[in-house]
Amino acid sequence: MRVKYNQKDIDYLNENNKNKLSFEDFLDKKSSFFDSNKELFLEIGPGKGKFIIDLASKNLDKNFLVVELNKTISGVALRKIDESKLSNIKLMCIDFYKLSDSLKEGIFDGIFLNFSDPWPKKRHTKRRLTSPNFLKAYNKVLKMNKYIYLKTDNEGFFDYSLEQFLNAKFKLNYLNRDYKEDFDFDALTEYEEKFLSKGVKIKKMIVEKTEETNCEII
Ligand SMILES: C[S@@+](CC[C@H](N)C(=O)[O-])C[C@H]1O[C@@H](n2cnc3c(N)ncnc32)[C@H](O)[C@@H]1O
């Protein structure tokens, strides 16, 4: 997502804590968010937050954590989350990979990867959110028999991701290369709206963590 550095958005991020979790808060367990009895879902790279706000407003009985590494984008998303008045979304501004070591095993009931940066160059493979190290992290933090939901416009990233998931023996539960938001538990993202308006086909897959899943072999 190309967004210019914007000090106002970064100031907003720094000055507003109601729906933001810092890494320190998280380590000190100052938030009951992770211990609540509600199901907890993770979105990595929410961009400006449209998807998560729409999904969370339709699912008030569930909690949603968004992890976004870019400070300006996080500031924009946090403002929108605050304005939504929803209390079931928290944002952390951090690279998910840095966070994953500190996360407890099996805490998430689902993970959303929406229009992740495809990083097409081979030397950037490790940055792809479906590269083997990220899959290991997802396997750790996802509960058994729960799902990773992936949507993208990018055929190359989709095929790469499918190959990685299958190598690690995630179970493929759903695949559609011309997806038109027809799931209840879903919402349009900013990128999705843009691509649909240009006639670009959206690819979606859902994979499940099962007893067979093994990220050590990839
Ligand atoms: C292309 S944008 C997609 C935004 C949004 N999901 C959408 O569909 O409109 C990808 C976002 O992922 C974020 N991102 C990429 N790698 C990340 C990581 N390792 N941890 C957290 N956020 C990440 C980027 O900063 C960017 O905001």
Short mmCIF file of C-alpha atoms and ligand atoms in Angstrom, two decimals:
data_model
loop_
_atom_site.label_atom_id
_atom_site.label_comp_id
_atom_site.label_asym_id
_atom_site.label_seq_id
_atom_site.Cartn_x
_atom_site.Cartn_y
_atom_site.Cartn_z
CA MET A 1 0.00 0.00 0.00
CA ARG A 2 1.59 3.27 -1.11
CA VAL A 3 0.95 5.93 1.51
CA LYS A 4 3.06 9.04 2.02
CA TYR A 5 4.60 9.60 5.44
CA ASN A 6 2.16 11.80 7.34
CA GLN A 7 3.16 13.23 10.72
CA LYS A 8 -0.49 14.00 11.66
CA ASP A 9 -1.44 10.33 11.33
CA ILE A 10 1.64 9.28 13.30
CA ASP A 11 0.78 11.82 16.02
CA TYR A 12 -2.73 10.39 16.17
CA LEU A 13 -1.27 6.91 16.55
CA ASN A 14 1.05 8.05 19.32
CA GLU A 15 -1.56 10.02 21.27
CA ASN A 16 -4.56 7.68 21.24
CA ASN A 17 -4.49 4.53 23.31
CA LYS A 18 -8.10 3.42 23.66
CA ASN A 19 -7.96 0.88 20.85
CA LYS A 20 -4.20 0.56 20.50
CA LEU A 21 -1.98 -2.03 22.13
CA SER A 22 1.72 -1.33 22.41
CA PHE A 23 4.17 -4.21 22.42
CA GLU A 24 4.84 -3.46 26.12
CA ASP A 25 1.10 -3.54 26.99
CA PHE A 26 0.92 -6.79 25.20
CA LEU A 27 3.89 -8.34 27.02
CA ASP A 28 2.67 -7.07 30.39
CA LYS A 29 -0.78 -8.49 29.59
CA LYS A 30 -2.29 -5.12 30.46
CA SER A 31 -5.13 -5.89 28.10
CA SER A 32 -7.86 -8.39 28.87
CA PHE A 33 -8.40 -8.62 25.12
CA PHE A 34 -6.41 -11.85 24.83
CA ASP A 35 -8.01 -13.51 27.84
CA SER A 36 -11.64 -12.76 27.07
CA ASN A 37 -13.96 -15.68 26.36
CA LYS A 38 -14.77 -14.27 22.96
CA GLU A 39 -13.33 -15.79 19.81
CA LEU A 40 -10.26 -13.84 18.66
CA PHE A 41 -9.39 -13.19 15.00
CA LEU A 42 -6.22 -11.68 13.55
CA GLU A 43 -5.76 -9.56 10.44
CA ILE A 44 -2.21 -8.89 9.29
CA GLY A 45 -1.80 -5.76 7.16
CA PRO A 46 -5.26 -4.21 7.54
CA GLY A 47 -4.34 -1.10 5.55
CA LYS A 48 -6.77 1.67 6.45
CA GLY A 49 -9.08 -0.74 8.28
CA LYS A 50 -12.26 -0.83 6.18
CA PHE A 51 -12.45 -4.63 6.15
CA ILE A 52 -12.02 -5.13 9.87
CA ILE A 53 -14.45 -2.36 10.83
CA ASP A 54 -17.16 -3.81 8.57
CA LEU A 55 -16.52 -7.36 9.75
CA ALA A 56 -16.32 -6.43 13.44
CA SER A 57 -19.54 -4.41 13.24
CA LYS A 58 -21.34 -7.51 11.90
CA ASN A 59 -19.74 -9.74 14.58
CA LEU A 60 -19.96 -7.95 17.91
CA ASP A 61 -19.60 -11.25 19.77
CA LYS A 62 -16.04 -11.70 18.41
CA ASN A 63 -12.76 -9.83 19.01
CA PHE A 64 -10.38 -8.70 16.26
CA LEU A 65 -6.69 -7.84 16.49
CA VAL A 66 -5.10 -5.98 13.57
CA VAL A 67 -1.33 -5.84 13.16
CA GLU A 68 -0.01 -3.21 10.76
CA LEU A 69 3.67 -2.33 10.43
CA ASN A 70 3.39 1.06 8.72
CA LYS A 71 2.98 3.94 11.19
CA THR A 72 1.13 6.36 8.91
CA ILE A 73 -1.31 3.65 7.79
CA SER A 74 -1.75 2.53 11.41
CA GLY A 75 -2.64 6.12 12.39
CA VAL A 76 -5.30 6.27 9.67
CA ALA A 77 -6.71 2.87 10.66
CA LEU A 78 -6.70 3.70 14.38
CA ARG A 79 -8.64 6.94 13.78
CA LYS A 80 -11.27 5.00 11.79
CA ILE A 81 -11.48 2.30 14.47
CA ASP A 82 -11.93 4.99 17.15
CA GLU A 83 -14.57 6.77 15.06
CA SER A 84 -16.46 3.49 14.56
CA LYS A 85 -17.06 3.36 18.36
CA LEU A 86 -16.60 -0.42 18.18
CA SER A 87 -14.97 -1.98 21.22
CA ASN A 88 -14.06 -5.32 19.63
CA ILE A 89 -11.03 -4.19 17.55
CA LYS A 90 -7.51 -3.49 18.82
CA LEU A 91 -4.60 -2.34 16.68
CA MET A 92 -0.90 -3.01 17.13
CA CYS A 93 1.63 -1.12 15.02
CA ILE A 94 4.37 -3.71 14.60
CA ASP A 95 5.76 -6.19 12.09
CA PHE A 96 3.76 -9.35 12.76
CA TYR A 97 6.90 -11.43 12.50
CA LYS A 98 8.46 -9.59 15.46
CA LEU A 99 5.32 -10.18 17.49
CA SER A 100 4.82 -13.83 16.67
CA ASP A 101 7.59 -15.17 18.96
CA SER A 102 5.87 -13.55 21.95
CA LEU A 103 2.37 -14.78 21.13
CA LYS A 104 0.96 -17.73 23.02
CA GLU A 105 0.20 -20.93 21.13
CA GLY A 106 -3.28 -21.45 19.78
CA ILE A 107 -4.80 -18.09 20.65
CA PHE A 108 -6.46 -17.20 17.35
CA ASP A 109 -9.70 -18.56 15.93
CA GLY A 110 -8.80 -17.37 12.43
CA ILE A 111 -6.27 -15.31 10.47
CA PHE A 112 -7.05 -12.93 7.60
CA LEU A 113 -4.50 -12.08 4.90
CA ASN A 114 -6.07 -9.55 2.56
CA PHE A 115 -4.23 -8.32 -0.52
CA SER A 116 -0.85 -8.83 1.09
CA ASP A 117 2.10 -7.29 -0.72
CA PRO A 118 3.12 -9.94 -3.31
CA TRP A 119 6.88 -9.19 -3.23
CA PRO A 120 7.37 -10.76 -6.69
CA LYS A 121 11.19 -10.62 -6.73
CA LYS A 122 12.85 -13.84 -5.63
CA ARG A 123 15.21 -12.05 -3.25
CA HIS A 124 12.17 -10.72 -1.35
CA THR A 125 10.49 -14.11 -0.91
CA LYS A 126 10.99 -14.05 2.87
CA ARG A 127 8.87 -10.89 3.14
CA ARG A 128 5.80 -12.58 1.62
CA LEU A 129 3.23 -13.18 4.32
CA THR A 130 2.86 -16.78 3.13
CA SER A 131 6.57 -17.68 3.10
CA PRO A 132 7.58 -20.67 5.26
CA ASN A 133 8.61 -18.66 8.34
CA PHE A 134 5.26 -16.88 8.45
CA LEU A 135 3.44 -20.21 8.02
CA LYS A 136 5.32 -21.56 11.03
CA ALA A 137 4.16 -18.56 13.05
CA TYR A 138 0.53 -19.02 11.91
CA ASN A 139 0.68 -22.71 12.75
CA LYS A 140 1.79 -21.80 16.26
CA VAL A 141 -0.81 -19.13 17.03
CA LEU A 142 -3.83 -20.65 15.27
CA LYS A 143 -6.12 -23.07 17.11
CA MET A 144 -6.57 -26.59 15.73
CA ASN A 145 -9.19 -26.92 12.97
CA LYS A 146 -9.34 -23.17 12.46
CA TYR A 147 -8.77 -21.26 9.23
CA ILE A 148 -6.53 -18.86 7.36
CA TYR A 149 -8.56 -16.74 4.94
CA LEU A 150 -6.60 -15.29 2.00
CA LYS A 151 -7.79 -12.89 -0.71
CA THR A 152 -5.65 -11.32 -3.42
CA ASP A 153 -5.76 -9.88 -6.93
CA ASN A 154 -2.31 -11.31 -7.68
CA GLU A 155 -2.21 -14.67 -9.49
CA GLY A 156 1.50 -15.25 -8.79
CA PHE A 157 1.13 -14.60 -5.05
CA PHE A 158 -1.99 -16.77 -4.95
CA ASP A 159 -0.24 -19.73 -6.61
CA TYR A 160 2.84 -19.30 -4.42
CA SER A 161 0.69 -19.19 -1.28
CA LEU A 162 -1.31 -22.26 -2.30
CA GLU A 163 1.91 -24.20 -2.87
CA GLN A 164 3.30 -23.18 0.54
CA PHE A 165 0.08 -24.07 2.38
CA LEU A 166 -0.12 -27.46 0.67
CA ASN A 167 3.58 -28.16 1.33
CA ALA A 168 2.92 -27.56 5.02
CA LYS A 169 -0.16 -29.80 4.83
CA PHE A 170 -2.74 -27.18 5.63
CA LYS A 171 -6.05 -28.55 4.32
CA LEU A 172 -7.54 -26.66 1.39
CA ASN A 173 -11.20 -26.02 2.22
CA TYR A 174 -12.13 -23.44 -0.39
CA LEU A 175 -10.64 -22.01 -3.58
CA ASN A 176 -12.18 -19.54 -6.02
CA ARG A 177 -10.36 -17.55 -8.69
CA ASP A 178 -13.35 -15.29 -9.36
CA TYR A 179 -14.62 -14.51 -5.88
CA LYS A 180 -17.42 -11.99 -5.42
CA GLU A 181 -17.92 -11.38 -1.69
CA ASP A 182 -20.51 -14.06 -1.13
CA PHE A 183 -19.52 -15.26 2.34
CA ASP A 184 -21.29 -14.03 5.47
CA PHE A 185 -18.05 -13.96 7.44
CA ASP A 186 -16.31 -11.52 5.10
CA ALA A 187 -16.26 -7.86 4.05
CA LEU A 188 -14.78 -5.83 1.19
CA THR A 189 -11.30 -4.37 1.66
CA GLU A 190 -10.09 -1.08 0.16
CA TYR A 191 -7.94 -2.96 -2.36
CA GLU A 192 -10.75 -5.34 -3.20
CA GLU A 193 -13.12 -2.47 -4.02
CA LYS A 194 -10.49 -0.87 -6.22
CA PHE A 195 -9.71 -4.08 -8.12
CA LEU A 196 -13.36 -5.07 -8.54
CA SER A 197 -14.15 -1.65 -10.01
CA LYS A 198 -11.38 -2.25 -12.59
CA GLY A 199 -12.76 -5.69 -13.47
CA VAL A 200 -9.83 -7.57 -11.88
CA LYS A 201 -10.78 -11.03 -10.62
CA ILE A 202 -10.36 -11.63 -6.88
CA LYS A 203 -8.84 -14.94 -5.83
CA LYS A 204 -9.80 -16.41 -2.46
CA MET A 205 -8.74 -19.50 -0.56
CA ILE A 206 -9.43 -20.84 2.91
CA VAL A 207 -7.04 -23.34 4.46
CA GLU A 208 -7.43 -25.23 7.71
CA LYS A 209 -4.89 -26.21 10.34
CA THR A 210 -5.32 -29.93 11.02
CA GLU A 211 -3.41 -32.66 12.87
CA GLU A 212 -1.55 -33.24 9.58
CA THR A 213 -0.23 -29.69 9.35
CA ASN A 214 3.53 -29.69 9.71
CA CYS A 215 5.60 -26.60 9.02
CA GLU A 216 8.89 -28.28 9.92
CA ILE A 217 8.96 -30.06 6.57
CA ILE A 218 8.92 -26.88 4.44
C1 LIG B 1 -1.30 -4.01 -0.05
S1 LIG B 1 -1.77 -3.49 1.53
C2 LIG B 1 -3.39 -4.19 1.69
C3 LIG B 1 -4.26 -3.44 2.65
C4 LIG B 1 -5.64 -4.04 2.98
N1 LIG B 1 -5.52 -5.37 3.56
C5 LIG B 1 -6.55 -4.08 1.79
O1 LIG B 1 -6.85 -5.19 1.31
O2 LIG B 1 -7.03 -3.02 1.35
C6 LIG B 1 -0.77 -4.55 2.58
C7 LIG B 1 -0.58 -4.02 3.99
O3 LIG B 1 0.14 -5.00 4.75
C8 LIG B 1 1.06 -4.35 5.61
N2 LIG B 1 2.10 -5.34 5.98
C9 LIG B 1 2.96 -5.95 5.14
N3 LIG B 1 3.78 -6.80 5.80
C10 LIG B 1 3.38 -6.76 7.11
C11 LIG B 1 3.85 -7.40 8.32
N4 LIG B 1 4.88 -8.26 8.27
N5 LIG B 1 3.25 -7.11 9.49
C12 LIG B 1 2.22 -6.21 9.52
N6 LIG B 1 1.75 -5.55 8.43
C13 LIG B 1 2.31 -5.82 7.23
C14 LIG B 1 1.54 -3.17 4.76
O4 LIG B 1 2.12 -2.14 5.53
C15 LIG B 1 0.25 -2.74 4.07
O5 LIG B 1 -0.48 -1.78 4.83
#
